[in-house]
Amino acid sequence: MIERYSDHAANERTYLAWVRTGVAVMAFGFLVEKFDIFLIYIGKALHKRTGAHHGVHAAQILGMGLVALGILMMIGASVLFVRTRRAIMAEAVAQGPGSPAPYVAMVLALVVMGITLLIYLAQVNGHP
C-alpha cells in the first residue's frame, strides 16, 4: 500500500478536476471565437451586416482570452499539484493553502469575460 494514499488520491482528483475545467474553458473560448466567424459568414450570405466588423472582433479577443485563461488554469493546477505532492511526502507538518488571490482573480476574469460576452451578444442580436 502506498503511504498516505488517500491524500495523494485526493490531490490527483483535484488536479484532474482543474485540468478538465481548464480544457472546458479553452473549448468554450474556441467556440466563442468560431461563433464570431460564423456570424460574419452568415451576414455575408444574407448580405447583412452582423455588427461583428468593428476593427478587431470582440469575440476573437474574448475567445483568445478564454483560451489563455484555460492554459493558465492548467499551469497553475500543475504547480499546485506538485507543491501539494511535496507537502504530502514531507515529514513535517505543512501550512494550509496559500492566498486565495489567484482563485479570486481567475473567477473575476471569468465574470468580466462573461459580461463582455453578454454585451457582445446583445449587440450582435440588434439590442442597444
Short mmCIF file of N, CA and C in Angstrom, two decimals:
data_model
loop_
_atom_site.label_atom_id
_atom_site.label_comp_id
_atom_site.label_asym_id
_atom_site.label_seq_id
_atom_site.Cartn_x
_atom_site.Cartn_y
_atom_site.Cartn_z
N MET A 1 0.85 -1.19 0.00
CA MET A 1 0.00 0.00 0.00
C MET A 1 0.88 1.24 0.00
N ILE A 2 0.48 2.21 -0.76
CA ILE A 2 1.22 3.47 -0.85
C ILE A 2 0.95 4.30 0.40
N GLU A 3 2.04 4.81 0.97
CA GLU A 3 1.90 5.63 2.18
C GLU A 3 1.14 6.92 1.85
N ARG A 4 0.17 7.24 2.67
CA ARG A 4 -0.70 8.42 2.51
C ARG A 4 -1.45 8.38 1.17
N TYR A 5 -1.89 7.21 0.82
CA TYR A 5 -2.56 7.00 -0.47
C TYR A 5 -3.78 7.91 -0.63
N SER A 6 -4.60 8.02 0.39
CA SER A 6 -5.83 8.82 0.26
C SER A 6 -5.51 10.29 0.03
N ASP A 7 -4.43 10.78 0.64
CA ASP A 7 -4.04 12.18 0.40
C ASP A 7 -3.56 12.37 -1.04
N HIS A 8 -2.75 11.43 -1.52
CA HIS A 8 -2.27 11.51 -2.90
C HIS A 8 -3.44 11.40 -3.89
N ALA A 9 -4.38 10.50 -3.60
CA ALA A 9 -5.53 10.33 -4.49
C ALA A 9 -6.38 11.59 -4.53
N ALA A 10 -6.58 12.21 -3.37
CA ALA A 10 -7.36 13.46 -3.32
C ALA A 10 -6.65 14.57 -4.09
N ASN A 11 -5.33 14.63 -3.95
CA ASN A 11 -4.55 15.63 -4.68
C ASN A 11 -4.68 15.40 -6.19
N GLU A 12 -4.61 14.15 -6.60
CA GLU A 12 -4.71 13.84 -8.03
C GLU A 12 -6.11 14.15 -8.56
N ARG A 13 -7.15 13.84 -7.79
CA ARG A 13 -8.52 14.14 -8.23
C ARG A 13 -8.71 15.65 -8.39
N THR A 14 -8.17 16.41 -7.45
CA THR A 14 -8.27 17.87 -7.53
C THR A 14 -7.54 18.38 -8.76
N TYR A 15 -6.36 17.85 -8.98
CA TYR A 15 -5.58 18.25 -10.16
C TYR A 15 -6.34 17.95 -11.45
N LEU A 16 -6.87 16.76 -11.56
CA LEU A 16 -7.60 16.40 -12.78
C LEU A 16 -8.86 17.24 -12.96
N ALA A 17 -9.51 17.61 -11.86
CA ALA A 17 -10.69 18.48 -11.96
C ALA A 17 -10.29 19.85 -12.52
N TRP A 18 -9.16 20.39 -12.06
CA TRP A 18 -8.68 21.67 -12.57
C TRP A 18 -8.30 21.56 -14.05
N VAL A 19 -7.67 20.45 -14.43
CA VAL A 19 -7.30 20.25 -15.83
C VAL A 19 -8.56 20.18 -16.71
N ARG A 20 -9.56 19.43 -16.26
CA ARG A 20 -10.83 19.35 -17.02
C ARG A 20 -11.47 20.72 -17.15
N THR A 21 -11.45 21.49 -16.07
CA THR A 21 -12.02 22.83 -16.12
C THR A 21 -11.25 23.72 -17.08
N GLY A 22 -9.93 23.62 -17.06
CA GLY A 22 -9.10 24.39 -17.99
C GLY A 22 -9.39 24.04 -19.44
N VAL A 23 -9.53 22.75 -19.72
CA VAL A 23 -9.86 22.31 -21.08
C VAL A 23 -11.24 22.82 -21.48
N ALA A 24 -12.19 22.79 -20.57
CA ALA A 24 -13.54 23.27 -20.87
C ALA A 24 -13.53 24.77 -21.16
N VAL A 25 -12.77 25.54 -20.39
CA VAL A 25 -12.68 26.99 -20.62
C VAL A 25 -12.02 27.25 -21.97
N MET A 26 -10.98 26.49 -22.30
CA MET A 26 -10.34 26.65 -23.61
C MET A 26 -11.30 26.30 -24.74
N ALA A 27 -12.05 25.21 -24.59
CA ALA A 27 -13.01 24.81 -25.62
C ALA A 27 -14.09 25.87 -25.78
N PHE A 28 -14.54 26.45 -24.68
CA PHE A 28 -15.54 27.50 -24.76
C PHE A 28 -14.98 28.72 -25.47
N GLY A 29 -13.72 29.06 -25.19
CA GLY A 29 -13.07 30.18 -25.88
C GLY A 29 -12.98 29.94 -27.37
N PHE A 30 -12.65 28.72 -27.75
CA PHE A 30 -12.59 28.36 -29.17
C PHE A 30 -13.97 28.50 -29.80
N LEU A 31 -15.00 28.03 -29.10
CA LEU A 31 -16.36 28.13 -29.60
C LEU A 31 -16.79 29.59 -29.77
N VAL A 32 -16.47 30.43 -28.80
CA VAL A 32 -16.83 31.84 -28.88
C VAL A 32 -16.16 32.49 -30.09
N GLU A 33 -14.88 32.19 -30.30
CA GLU A 33 -14.16 32.77 -31.42
C GLU A 33 -14.74 32.28 -32.75
N LYS A 34 -15.06 31.02 -32.85
CA LYS A 34 -15.62 30.47 -34.09
C LYS A 34 -17.05 30.96 -34.33
N PHE A 35 -17.78 31.24 -33.26
CA PHE A 35 -19.13 31.77 -33.40
C PHE A 35 -19.10 33.11 -34.11
N ASP A 36 -18.09 33.93 -33.82
CA ASP A 36 -17.95 35.22 -34.48
C ASP A 36 -17.72 35.03 -35.98
N ILE A 37 -16.86 34.09 -36.33
CA ILE A 37 -16.60 33.82 -37.74
C ILE A 37 -17.89 33.33 -38.42
N PHE A 38 -18.65 32.48 -37.73
CA PHE A 38 -19.93 32.00 -38.25
C PHE A 38 -20.87 33.17 -38.53
N LEU A 39 -20.95 34.12 -37.61
CA LEU A 39 -21.82 35.29 -37.80
C LEU A 39 -21.39 36.12 -39.01
N ILE A 40 -20.10 36.25 -39.20
CA ILE A 40 -19.60 37.02 -40.34
C ILE A 40 -20.02 36.36 -41.65
N TYR A 41 -19.82 35.05 -41.75
CA TYR A 41 -20.18 34.34 -42.99
C TYR A 41 -21.69 34.34 -43.23
N ILE A 42 -22.46 34.18 -42.17
CA ILE A 42 -23.92 34.23 -42.32
C ILE A 42 -24.34 35.62 -42.78
N GLY A 43 -23.73 36.64 -42.20
CA GLY A 43 -24.04 38.02 -42.60
C GLY A 43 -23.73 38.27 -44.06
N LYS A 44 -22.58 37.75 -44.52
CA LYS A 44 -22.22 37.91 -45.93
C LYS A 44 -23.19 37.15 -46.83
N ALA A 45 -23.57 35.96 -46.39
CA ALA A 45 -24.50 35.16 -47.19
C ALA A 45 -25.86 35.84 -47.30
N LEU A 46 -26.29 36.50 -46.24
CA LEU A 46 -27.58 37.17 -46.24
C LEU A 46 -27.47 38.63 -46.65
N HIS A 47 -26.24 39.07 -46.98
CA HIS A 47 -25.97 40.45 -47.36
C HIS A 47 -26.38 41.42 -46.26
N LYS A 48 -26.10 41.01 -45.04
CA LYS A 48 -26.40 41.87 -43.90
C LYS A 48 -25.12 42.10 -43.11
N ARG A 49 -25.13 43.19 -42.42
CA ARG A 49 -24.02 43.48 -41.52
C ARG A 49 -24.37 42.88 -40.17
N THR A 50 -23.45 42.12 -39.57
CA THR A 50 -23.76 41.41 -38.33
C THR A 50 -23.32 42.16 -37.09
N GLY A 51 -22.69 43.30 -37.24
CA GLY A 51 -22.21 44.01 -36.06
C GLY A 51 -20.86 43.49 -35.60
N ALA A 52 -20.29 42.53 -36.31
CA ALA A 52 -19.03 41.94 -35.89
C ALA A 52 -17.86 42.48 -36.69
N HIS A 53 -18.04 43.59 -37.41
CA HIS A 53 -16.98 44.11 -38.28
C HIS A 53 -16.36 45.39 -37.74
N HIS A 54 -16.29 45.57 -36.49
CA HIS A 54 -15.75 46.79 -35.90
C HIS A 54 -14.29 46.58 -35.53
N GLY A 55 -13.38 46.73 -36.50
CA GLY A 55 -11.96 46.56 -36.22
C GLY A 55 -11.67 45.14 -35.78
N VAL A 56 -10.96 45.03 -34.66
CA VAL A 56 -10.68 43.71 -34.11
C VAL A 56 -11.96 43.19 -33.48
N HIS A 57 -12.32 41.98 -33.79
CA HIS A 57 -13.58 41.42 -33.35
C HIS A 57 -13.58 41.13 -31.85
N ALA A 58 -14.62 41.55 -31.18
CA ALA A 58 -14.72 41.33 -29.74
C ALA A 58 -14.73 39.85 -29.39
N ALA A 59 -15.40 39.05 -30.20
CA ALA A 59 -15.46 37.61 -29.91
C ALA A 59 -14.09 36.96 -30.07
N GLN A 60 -13.29 37.45 -31.00
CA GLN A 60 -11.95 36.90 -31.15
C GLN A 60 -11.10 37.20 -29.92
N ILE A 61 -11.19 38.42 -29.44
CA ILE A 61 -10.43 38.79 -28.24
C ILE A 61 -10.91 37.98 -27.04
N LEU A 62 -12.22 37.89 -26.89
CA LEU A 62 -12.79 37.13 -25.78
C LEU A 62 -12.42 35.66 -25.90
N GLY A 63 -12.51 35.11 -27.09
CA GLY A 63 -12.16 33.70 -27.29
C GLY A 63 -10.71 33.43 -26.95
N MET A 64 -9.82 34.29 -27.43
CA MET A 64 -8.40 34.12 -27.12
C MET A 64 -8.14 34.29 -25.63
N GLY A 65 -8.87 35.21 -25.00
CA GLY A 65 -8.73 35.40 -23.56
C GLY A 65 -9.14 34.15 -22.78
N LEU A 66 -10.23 33.53 -23.21
CA LEU A 66 -10.67 32.30 -22.54
C LEU A 66 -9.68 31.16 -22.77
N VAL A 67 -9.13 31.06 -23.96
CA VAL A 67 -8.12 30.03 -24.21
C VAL A 67 -6.90 30.27 -23.33
N ALA A 68 -6.45 31.52 -23.26
CA ALA A 68 -5.30 31.85 -22.41
C ALA A 68 -5.60 31.56 -20.94
N LEU A 69 -6.81 31.89 -20.50
CA LEU A 69 -7.18 31.61 -19.11
C LEU A 69 -7.18 30.11 -18.84
N GLY A 70 -7.68 29.32 -19.79
CA GLY A 70 -7.66 27.87 -19.63
C GLY A 70 -6.24 27.33 -19.52
N ILE A 71 -5.33 27.88 -20.33
CA ILE A 71 -3.93 27.47 -20.25
C ILE A 71 -3.35 27.84 -18.89
N LEU A 72 -3.62 29.06 -18.43
CA LEU A 72 -3.12 29.47 -17.11
C LEU A 72 -3.69 28.61 -15.99
N MET A 73 -4.95 28.21 -16.12
CA MET A 73 -5.56 27.35 -15.11
C MET A 73 -4.82 26.02 -15.03
N MET A 74 -4.47 25.45 -16.18
CA MET A 74 -3.78 24.16 -16.19
C MET A 74 -2.35 24.29 -15.67
N ILE A 75 -1.68 25.39 -15.99
CA ILE A 75 -0.34 25.61 -15.47
C ILE A 75 -0.39 25.78 -13.95
N GLY A 76 -1.34 26.60 -13.48
CA GLY A 76 -1.49 26.80 -12.04
C GLY A 76 -1.85 25.50 -11.32
N ALA A 77 -2.70 24.69 -11.93
CA ALA A 77 -3.08 23.41 -11.34
C ALA A 77 -1.87 22.49 -11.24
N SER A 78 -1.02 22.52 -12.25
CA SER A 78 0.18 21.68 -12.23
C SER A 78 1.13 22.10 -11.13
N VAL A 79 1.32 23.41 -10.98
CA VAL A 79 2.19 23.91 -9.91
C VAL A 79 1.62 23.53 -8.55
N LEU A 80 0.33 23.72 -8.37
CA LEU A 80 -0.30 23.37 -7.10
C LEU A 80 -0.24 21.88 -6.82
N PHE A 81 -0.41 21.06 -7.85
CA PHE A 81 -0.33 19.61 -7.69
C PHE A 81 1.05 19.19 -7.19
N VAL A 82 2.08 19.71 -7.83
CA VAL A 82 3.45 19.35 -7.44
C VAL A 82 3.74 19.85 -6.02
N ARG A 83 3.34 21.06 -5.72
CA ARG A 83 3.58 21.63 -4.38
C ARG A 83 2.85 20.80 -3.31
N THR A 84 1.61 20.42 -3.59
CA THR A 84 0.85 19.63 -2.62
C THR A 84 1.44 18.24 -2.49
N ARG A 85 1.90 17.66 -3.57
CA ARG A 85 2.52 16.33 -3.53
C ARG A 85 3.77 16.36 -2.65
N ARG A 86 4.59 17.39 -2.82
CA ARG A 86 5.78 17.52 -1.98
C ARG A 86 5.41 17.68 -0.52
N ALA A 87 4.36 18.44 -0.25
CA ALA A 87 3.92 18.64 1.14
C ALA A 87 3.42 17.33 1.74
N ILE A 88 2.73 16.51 0.95
CA ILE A 88 2.24 15.22 1.44
C ILE A 88 3.42 14.30 1.75
N MET A 89 4.43 14.33 0.90
CA MET A 89 5.59 13.46 1.08
C MET A 89 6.50 13.90 2.23
N ALA A 90 6.46 15.16 2.58
CA ALA A 90 7.34 15.69 3.63
C ALA A 90 6.92 15.14 4.99
N GLU A 91 7.89 14.98 5.83
CA GLU A 91 7.62 14.50 7.19
C GLU A 91 7.04 15.61 8.06
N ALA A 92 7.43 16.84 7.82
CA ALA A 92 6.98 17.96 8.65
C ALA A 92 5.53 18.32 8.33
N VAL A 93 4.89 18.92 9.29
CA VAL A 93 3.52 19.40 9.10
C VAL A 93 3.58 20.70 8.30
N ALA A 94 2.85 20.74 7.21
CA ALA A 94 2.87 21.91 6.33
C ALA A 94 1.73 22.85 6.67
N GLN A 95 1.93 24.10 6.30
CA GLN A 95 0.86 25.07 6.49
C GLN A 95 -0.24 24.80 5.48
N GLY A 96 -1.38 25.40 5.73
CA GLY A 96 -2.52 25.24 4.83
C GLY A 96 -2.28 25.92 3.50
N PRO A 97 -3.29 25.95 2.65
CA PRO A 97 -3.14 26.55 1.33
C PRO A 97 -2.78 28.03 1.45
N GLY A 98 -2.15 28.53 0.40
CA GLY A 98 -1.73 29.92 0.38
C GLY A 98 -2.91 30.88 0.19
N SER A 99 -2.58 32.00 -0.35
CA SER A 99 -3.56 33.06 -0.55
C SER A 99 -4.64 32.64 -1.55
N PRO A 100 -5.88 33.05 -1.30
CA PRO A 100 -6.95 32.76 -2.26
C PRO A 100 -6.95 33.73 -3.45
N ALA A 101 -6.01 34.67 -3.48
CA ALA A 101 -5.99 35.70 -4.53
C ALA A 101 -5.97 35.12 -5.95
N PRO A 102 -5.18 34.09 -6.26
CA PRO A 102 -5.22 33.58 -7.64
C PRO A 102 -6.59 33.04 -8.03
N TYR A 103 -7.29 32.41 -7.09
CA TYR A 103 -8.61 31.86 -7.39
C TYR A 103 -9.63 32.99 -7.60
N VAL A 104 -9.54 34.00 -6.75
CA VAL A 104 -10.44 35.14 -6.88
C VAL A 104 -10.18 35.88 -8.19
N ALA A 105 -8.91 36.04 -8.57
CA ALA A 105 -8.56 36.70 -9.83
C ALA A 105 -9.10 35.91 -11.02
N MET A 106 -9.00 34.58 -10.96
CA MET A 106 -9.50 33.76 -12.05
C MET A 106 -11.02 33.89 -12.18
N VAL A 107 -11.71 33.86 -11.07
CA VAL A 107 -13.17 33.99 -11.10
C VAL A 107 -13.57 35.38 -11.61
N LEU A 108 -12.86 36.41 -11.16
CA LEU A 108 -13.16 37.76 -11.65
C LEU A 108 -12.91 37.87 -13.15
N ALA A 109 -11.85 37.25 -13.64
CA ALA A 109 -11.59 37.26 -15.09
C ALA A 109 -12.72 36.56 -15.84
N LEU A 110 -13.20 35.45 -15.32
CA LEU A 110 -14.32 34.75 -15.97
C LEU A 110 -15.59 35.59 -15.94
N VAL A 111 -15.82 36.29 -14.84
CA VAL A 111 -17.01 37.15 -14.74
C VAL A 111 -16.92 38.30 -15.75
N VAL A 112 -15.76 38.93 -15.84
CA VAL A 112 -15.58 40.03 -16.80
C VAL A 112 -15.76 39.52 -18.23
N MET A 113 -15.21 38.36 -18.52
CA MET A 113 -15.37 37.79 -19.87
C MET A 113 -16.83 37.43 -20.13
N GLY A 114 -17.53 36.94 -19.13
CA GLY A 114 -18.95 36.63 -19.28
C GLY A 114 -19.78 37.86 -19.55
N ILE A 115 -19.50 38.93 -18.83
CA ILE A 115 -20.21 40.20 -19.05
C ILE A 115 -19.91 40.73 -20.44
N THR A 116 -18.65 40.64 -20.85
CA THR A 116 -18.27 41.07 -22.20
C THR A 116 -19.00 40.27 -23.26
N LEU A 117 -19.12 38.98 -23.04
CA LEU A 117 -19.84 38.12 -23.98
C LEU A 117 -21.32 38.50 -24.05
N LEU A 118 -21.92 38.79 -22.91
CA LEU A 118 -23.32 39.22 -22.91
C LEU A 118 -23.51 40.51 -23.70
N ILE A 119 -22.61 41.47 -23.48
CA ILE A 119 -22.70 42.74 -24.20
C ILE A 119 -22.53 42.50 -25.70
N TYR A 120 -21.57 41.68 -26.06
CA TYR A 120 -21.33 41.37 -27.47
C TYR A 120 -22.53 40.71 -28.11
N LEU A 121 -23.10 39.71 -27.44
CA LEU A 121 -24.26 39.03 -27.99
C LEU A 121 -25.47 39.95 -28.10
N ALA A 122 -25.62 40.88 -27.16
CA ALA A 122 -26.71 41.84 -27.24
C ALA A 122 -26.54 42.74 -28.46
N GLN A 123 -25.30 43.14 -28.76
CA GLN A 123 -25.05 43.98 -29.93
C GLN A 123 -25.25 43.21 -31.23
N VAL A 124 -24.83 41.95 -31.24
CA VAL A 124 -24.99 41.12 -32.44
C VAL A 124 -26.46 40.90 -32.74
N ASN A 125 -27.26 40.72 -31.69
CA ASN A 125 -28.69 40.46 -31.87
C ASN A 125 -29.49 41.73 -32.10
N GLY A 126 -28.82 42.88 -32.17
CA GLY A 126 -29.51 44.12 -32.51
C GLY A 126 -30.05 44.89 -31.32
N HIS A 127 -29.74 44.48 -30.12
CA HIS A 127 -30.16 45.23 -28.94
C HIS A 127 -29.10 46.27 -28.62
N PRO A 128 -29.50 47.46 -28.19
CA PRO A 128 -28.52 48.53 -27.88
C PRO A 128 -27.65 48.21 -26.69
#
